[in-house]
Coordinates of C-alpha atoms and ligand atoms in Angstrom, one line a residue:
M1 CA -100.4 -150.7 66.8
I2 CA -98.7 -148.1 69.0
P3 CA -101.2 -147.3 71.8
V4 CA -102.7 -143.9 71.1
F5 CA -101.6 -142.2 74.4
L6 CA -98.0 -143.5 74.0
E7 CA -97.9 -142.2 70.4
T8 CA -99.2 -138.8 71.5
I9 CA -96.6 -138.3 74.2
L10 CA -93.8 -139.7 71.9
N11 CA -94.7 -137.2 69.2
T12 CA -95.1 -134.2 71.5
A13 CA -91.7 -132.7 72.3
S14 CA -90.8 -132.4 76.0
V15 CA -87.1 -131.6 76.0
S16 CA -85.7 -131.6 79.5
G17 CA -86.9 -128.5 81.3
C18 CA -89.9 -128.0 79.0
E19 CA -92.2 -130.9 79.9
E20 CA -95.4 -129.1 80.7
T21 CA -97.5 -130.1 77.7
N22 CA -96.9 -133.8 78.2
Q23 CA -97.3 -133.5 82.0
K24 CA -100.8 -132.2 81.5
L25 CA -101.6 -135.2 79.3
A26 CA -100.2 -137.5 82.0
L27 CA -102.5 -136.0 84.6
E28 CA -105.5 -136.1 82.2
Y29 CA -104.8 -139.8 81.6
L30 CA -105.4 -140.8 85.2
R31 CA -107.9 -138.1 86.1
D32 CA -110.8 -140.6 86.3
I33 CA -109.1 -142.9 88.9
A34 CA -107.0 -140.5 90.9
E35 CA -108.3 -139.3 94.3
E36 CA -105.9 -136.3 94.1
Q37 CA -103.5 -134.9 91.5
K38 CA -100.6 -132.5 92.3
C39 CA -97.8 -130.8 90.6
D40 CA -94.8 -129.0 92.2
A41 CA -92.4 -126.1 91.5
V42 CA -90.2 -128.1 89.1
G43 CA -93.1 -129.5 87.1
N44 CA -93.4 -133.0 88.4
A45 CA -97.0 -134.4 88.0
Y46 CA -98.5 -136.8 90.6
S47 CA -101.7 -138.9 90.5
L48 CA -102.6 -140.3 94.0
I49 CA -104.7 -143.4 94.3
H50 CA -105.7 -144.8 97.7
R51 CA -103.9 -141.9 99.3
D52 CA -104.8 -142.8 102.9
A53 CA -103.3 -146.4 102.6
T54 CA -100.5 -147.1 105.0
C55 CA -98.3 -148.6 102.3
S56 CA -97.7 -146.3 99.4
V57 CA -95.7 -147.2 96.3
M58 CA -94.4 -144.4 94.1
L59 CA -94.2 -145.4 90.4
S60 CA -91.8 -143.0 88.8
A61 CA -90.8 -142.5 85.1
H62 CA -89.4 -139.4 83.5
M63 CA -91.2 -137.3 80.9
D64 CA -88.3 -135.3 79.7
E65 CA -86.4 -136.2 76.5
I66 CA -82.9 -135.3 75.4
G67 CA -82.5 -132.4 72.9
F68 CA -81.0 -128.9 72.7
R69 CA -81.8 -125.3 73.4
I70 CA -81.1 -122.3 71.1
V71 CA -78.0 -120.6 72.5
Q72 CA -77.3 -118.0 69.7
I73 CA -79.1 -116.4 66.8
M74 CA -76.5 -115.3 64.3
D75 CA -76.6 -112.3 62.0
D76 CA -77.6 -114.4 58.9
G77 CA -80.6 -115.9 60.8
M78 CA -78.9 -119.2 61.4
L79 CA -79.1 -120.7 64.9
K80 CA -76.6 -122.4 67.3
V81 CA -77.6 -124.8 69.9
Q82 CA -76.5 -126.1 73.3
E83 CA -77.1 -129.6 74.4
A84 CA -79.8 -130.5 77.0
G85 CA -79.0 -134.1 78.1
G86 CA -76.7 -136.8 76.8
V87 CA -77.1 -136.2 73.1
Y88 CA -74.6 -137.5 70.4
P89 CA -74.4 -134.3 68.3
A90 CA -72.9 -136.1 65.3
L91 CA -76.3 -137.9 64.8
Y92 CA -78.1 -134.6 64.0
A93 CA -76.0 -133.5 61.0
G94 CA -78.5 -133.4 58.1
A95 CA -81.5 -134.3 60.3
P96 CA -85.0 -132.6 60.4
M97 CA -85.3 -130.6 63.6
Q98 CA -88.0 -128.6 65.4
I99 CA -87.9 -125.7 67.7
I100 CA -90.6 -125.4 70.3
H101 CA -91.5 -121.7 70.7
E102 CA -94.1 -120.5 73.1
T103 CA -96.3 -117.5 72.1
E104 CA -99.2 -115.9 73.8
D105 CA -101.5 -117.9 71.6
G106 CA -99.8 -121.2 72.4
I107 CA -96.9 -123.4 71.4
V108 CA -95.6 -123.3 67.8
C109 CA -93.3 -126.0 66.4
V110 CA -90.9 -124.3 64.0
P111 CA -89.4 -126.6 61.4
A112 CA -85.6 -126.5 61.0
C113 CA -82.9 -128.3 59.1
C114 CA -79.7 -129.2 60.9
T115 CA -77.1 -128.2 58.3
F116 CA -73.8 -130.0 57.6
S117 CA -70.7 -129.4 55.6
D118 CA -67.8 -131.6 54.4
E119 CA -65.8 -130.3 57.3
L120 CA -68.5 -131.4 59.9
L121 CA -68.8 -134.8 58.3
K122 CA -65.1 -135.4 58.7
N123 CA -65.1 -134.3 62.3
S124 CA -65.0 -137.4 64.5
D125 CA -65.8 -135.4 67.7
V126 CA -68.8 -133.3 66.8
K127 CA -69.9 -131.0 69.7
D128 CA -73.2 -129.3 70.2
R129 CA -71.6 -125.9 69.2
D130 CA -70.6 -127.4 65.8
L131 CA -74.3 -127.7 64.8
V132 CA -76.1 -125.0 62.9
L133 CA -79.9 -124.9 62.4
D134 CA -81.5 -123.2 59.3
I135 CA -85.1 -122.2 59.7
G136 CA -85.1 -120.3 56.4
A137 CA -84.8 -116.9 58.0
S138 CA -82.7 -114.3 56.0
S139 CA -81.6 -112.3 59.0
K140 CA -81.2 -112.3 62.7
E141 CA -84.1 -109.9 63.0
E142 CA -86.4 -112.1 61.1
A143 CA -85.3 -115.2 63.1
E144 CA -86.0 -113.4 66.3
T145 CA -89.6 -112.9 65.4
I146 CA -90.0 -116.7 65.2
V147 CA -87.7 -118.2 67.8
S148 CA -86.0 -117.0 71.0
I149 CA -82.9 -117.8 73.0
G150 CA -83.5 -120.7 75.3
D151 CA -86.2 -122.3 73.1
P152 CA -86.0 -126.2 73.3
V153 CA -85.0 -128.0 70.1
C154 CA -85.3 -131.7 69.2
A155 CA -85.4 -133.9 66.1
D156 CA -88.6 -133.5 64.1
T157 CA -89.5 -137.2 63.9
H158 CA -92.5 -139.3 64.6
A159 CA -93.0 -142.7 66.2
R160 CA -93.2 -145.5 63.7
E161 CA -94.0 -149.2 63.7
L162 CA -91.4 -151.7 62.7
L163 CA -91.9 -155.4 62.1
N164 CA -92.9 -157.9 64.8
G165 CA -94.5 -155.4 67.2
R166 CA -91.4 -153.3 67.5
I167 CA -91.5 -149.5 67.4
T168 CA -89.1 -146.7 66.9
S169 CA -89.1 -143.1 68.1
R170 CA -86.8 -140.4 69.3
A171 CA -88.1 -140.4 72.9
L172 CA -88.9 -143.9 74.0
D173 CA -86.5 -143.0 76.8
D174 CA -88.5 -142.6 78.9
K175 CA -92.0 -142.0 77.5
A176 CA -92.3 -145.8 77.2
G177 CA -91.7 -145.8 81.0
V178 CA -94.3 -143.1 81.5
Y179 CA -96.8 -145.2 79.6
V180 CA -95.9 -148.2 81.7
I181 CA -96.4 -146.5 85.1
L182 CA -99.7 -144.9 84.1
E183 CA -101.1 -148.1 82.7
A184 CA -99.8 -150.2 85.6
A185 CA -101.5 -147.9 88.1
R186 CA -104.8 -148.2 86.1
R187 CA -104.5 -151.9 85.8
A188 CA -103.6 -152.4 89.4
V189 CA -106.8 -150.6 90.4
E190 CA -108.8 -152.7 88.0
K191 CA -107.3 -155.9 89.5
G192 CA -108.3 -154.7 93.0
A193 CA -105.0 -153.5 94.5
S194 CA -105.5 -151.8 97.8
C195 CA -102.1 -150.2 98.4
G196 CA -101.5 -146.5 97.9
I197 CA -100.2 -145.7 94.4
I198 CA -98.4 -142.4 93.5
A199 CA -98.0 -142.3 89.7
H200 CA -95.2 -139.8 89.3
T201 CA -94.0 -138.5 86.0
S202 CA -90.7 -136.8 86.6
V203 CA -88.9 -133.9 85.0
G204 CA -85.3 -133.2 84.4
E205 CA -83.9 -136.7 84.6
E206 CA -81.7 -136.3 81.5
T207 CA -80.1 -133.1 82.9
S208 CA -80.1 -133.0 86.7
G209 CA -82.4 -135.4 88.5
R210 CA -84.2 -132.5 90.1
G211 CA -87.6 -134.0 89.5
A212 CA -86.8 -137.2 91.4
W213 CA -85.3 -135.2 94.3
F214 CA -88.4 -133.0 94.7
A215 CA -90.7 -136.0 94.4
G216 CA -88.9 -138.2 96.9
T217 CA -88.5 -135.5 99.5
R218 CA -92.0 -134.3 99.3
M219 CA -94.1 -137.5 98.8
K220 CA -92.2 -139.8 101.2
P221 CA -93.6 -143.0 99.9
S222 CA -93.0 -146.4 101.6
C223 CA -91.0 -147.5 98.5
C224 CA -90.7 -146.7 94.8
I225 CA -90.4 -148.4 91.5
A226 CA -88.5 -146.5 88.9
V227 CA -89.2 -147.4 85.4
D228 CA -86.7 -146.5 82.7
V229 CA -85.2 -148.0 79.6
T230 CA -81.9 -149.9 79.5
W231 CA -79.5 -150.9 76.8
A232 CA -80.5 -153.9 74.7
N233 CA -77.4 -155.5 73.3
D234 CA -78.8 -157.5 70.5
C235 CA -77.9 -154.9 67.9
P236 CA -74.8 -153.9 65.9
G237 CA -72.0 -153.0 68.3
G238 CA -74.0 -154.4 71.3
D239 CA -71.9 -155.8 74.1
P240 CA -73.5 -158.0 76.8
A241 CA -70.4 -157.4 79.0
K242 CA -71.5 -153.7 79.3
N243 CA -74.7 -154.3 81.4
G244 CA -75.9 -157.9 80.8
D245 CA -77.4 -160.0 78.1
V246 CA -80.5 -157.9 77.5
R247 CA -82.6 -158.4 74.4
L248 CA -85.7 -156.9 72.8
G249 CA -88.8 -159.0 73.3
K250 CA -87.4 -161.1 76.2
G251 CA -89.3 -159.3 78.9
P252 CA -88.9 -156.7 81.7
V253 CA -85.3 -156.1 83.0
L254 CA -84.6 -156.2 86.8
C255 CA -81.4 -154.5 88.0
M256 CA -78.9 -156.3 90.2
S257 CA -77.3 -153.4 92.0
G258 CA -76.5 -152.3 95.5
M259 CA -78.9 -149.3 94.8
V260 CA -81.9 -151.7 94.5
N261 CA -83.7 -153.1 97.4
K262 CA -83.1 -156.9 97.5
K263 CA -86.5 -157.7 99.0
M264 CA -88.4 -155.7 96.4
N265 CA -86.4 -157.3 93.6
A266 CA -87.2 -160.8 95.1
L267 CA -90.9 -159.9 95.1
L268 CA -90.7 -158.7 91.5
K269 CA -89.0 -162.0 90.5
K270 CA -91.5 -164.1 92.4
T271 CA -94.4 -162.1 90.9
A272 CA -93.0 -162.6 87.4
A273 CA -92.7 -166.4 87.9
E274 CA -96.3 -166.6 89.3
C275 CA -97.6 -164.7 86.3
G276 CA -95.5 -166.4 83.6
I277 CA -93.8 -163.2 82.7
P278 CA -90.2 -163.7 81.5
V279 CA -87.6 -161.4 83.1
Q280 CA -84.0 -160.4 82.2
Y281 CA -81.3 -159.1 84.4
E282 CA -78.9 -156.2 84.1
T283 CA -76.1 -155.3 86.5
A284 CA -75.0 -151.9 87.8
G285 CA -71.8 -152.1 89.8
G286 CA -72.7 -148.7 91.4
R287 CA -75.3 -146.3 90.5
T288 CA -78.0 -147.2 88.0
Y289 CA -78.0 -143.7 86.3
T290 CA -81.7 -143.4 86.6
D291 CA -84.1 -141.4 88.8
G292 CA -84.1 -144.4 91.1
D293 CA -80.6 -143.4 92.4
I294 CA -81.9 -140.1 93.6
L295 CA -85.2 -141.4 94.9
T296 CA -83.5 -144.0 97.1
M297 CA -81.2 -141.4 98.6
T298 CA -83.7 -138.6 99.4
G299 CA -85.0 -137.9 102.9
S300 CA -84.3 -140.8 105.2
G301 CA -84.0 -143.1 102.1
I302 CA -86.7 -144.8 100.0
P303 CA -86.4 -148.5 99.2
M304 CA -86.3 -148.7 95.4
A305 CA -86.6 -151.2 92.6
L306 CA -85.8 -150.5 89.0
V307 CA -87.8 -152.1 86.2
S308 CA -86.4 -151.4 82.8
I309 CA -87.6 -151.7 79.2
P310 CA -85.0 -153.1 76.8
L311 CA -84.1 -150.4 74.3
R312 CA -81.9 -150.4 71.2
Y313 CA -80.0 -147.2 70.0
M314 CA -80.6 -145.3 73.3
H315 CA -80.2 -141.5 73.0
S316 CA -80.8 -141.3 69.3
S317 CA -83.7 -140.3 67.1
V318 CA -84.3 -144.0 66.2
E319 CA -84.6 -145.6 69.7
A320 CA -86.3 -149.0 69.2
A321 CA -88.4 -151.1 71.7
D322 CA -90.8 -154.0 71.6
L323 CA -94.4 -153.5 72.5
K324 CA -94.5 -156.9 74.1
D325 CA -91.8 -155.9 76.7
I326 CA -93.8 -152.7 77.4
E327 CA -97.0 -154.7 78.0
Q328 CA -95.1 -157.2 80.3
C329 CA -93.6 -154.4 82.3
I330 CA -97.2 -153.0 82.9
E331 CA -98.5 -156.4 83.9
L332 CA -95.5 -157.1 86.2
I333 CA -95.8 -153.9 88.1
A334 CA -99.6 -154.1 88.4
E335 CA -99.3 -157.6 89.9
F336 CA -96.5 -156.4 92.2
L337 CA -98.9 -153.8 93.5
L338 CA -101.4 -156.5 94.3
R339 CA -98.8 -158.3 96.4
I340 CA -97.3 -155.5 98.5
D341 CA -98.8 -154.1 101.7
E342 CA -97.7 -152.6 105.0
T343 CA -96.5 -156.0 106.3
F344 CA -93.8 -156.1 103.7
R345 CA -90.3 -156.0 105.2
Y346 CA -87.6 -154.2 103.2
E347 CA -84.7 -155.1 105.5
P348 CA -82.4 -157.8 104.1
L349 CA -81.4 -159.0 107.6
E350 CA -83.4 -160.7 110.4
V351 CA -82.6 -159.1 113.7
Ligands
LIG401 ZN1 -84.2 -142.4 80.8

């Protein structure tokens, strides 16, 4: 079974830059245990637990998903789109789509078809501007009564269960991570963790990283754990030489990278061993291409560890993950929070 909260945020569109609906749900989810909740000018949401503790750990995952925005409404009522995040436009030819339009009475999801032609199907390098959406309007004027320039657009798909506890959805990147950090905060409190916890759901990771920058500079935690998805390579075309031998169902992924704090990684590894949680490793020669990169380089620097959920078919409408990995990421982070305090030393050298 897909946990209800996870299913709700997966099915509720939050294209990069338009995350508000889901951000409200994230705050509601931790309202009962948060001492304080905050948002900021870019739309980040924060739940603070044990806010006066000397050691504060920011758990960070991004609420935005990839998609498009309407860039042009044509005379015949058809719509052109511009990408928002790292989409593969070719994947949308012939797909059901939705446009998220805000009205005075609330948000309306307008159904649309992404059209295709023989010419488009032969195009090996489809760009966002090659896609045309049909909402059934017969003129520009009619379309303009229903949608507006700038409206976010994404595939109109719902989360589904596959065999063996695996799930598929268009936005597991990174709503699976959001679910992990919110649940890990809750579980850590239940287990009696005393460190400060800032559960941070970020905006704009897929487009700019602005959410992470606002969060790191303002909240100044002692350290942070970024939770995102990473490429599982046990699928057609998968190549372990890309980022490591990462598989679905084999546990949380720790990142071996100069961006990641070695001491925190070691504590995560030790915690996993003590709790019988399997871990996998990925490598990043330089940046990790997650919010973790930005968090660790804000202000005077924030020690960072990256915990990733293995994911097949990243940045598509059929991303696939294993619920067991998600559960083990929650448990690993909750147990880490029990083991870290103000005596923890982040420096890799003895002086
Ligand atoms: Zn992501």
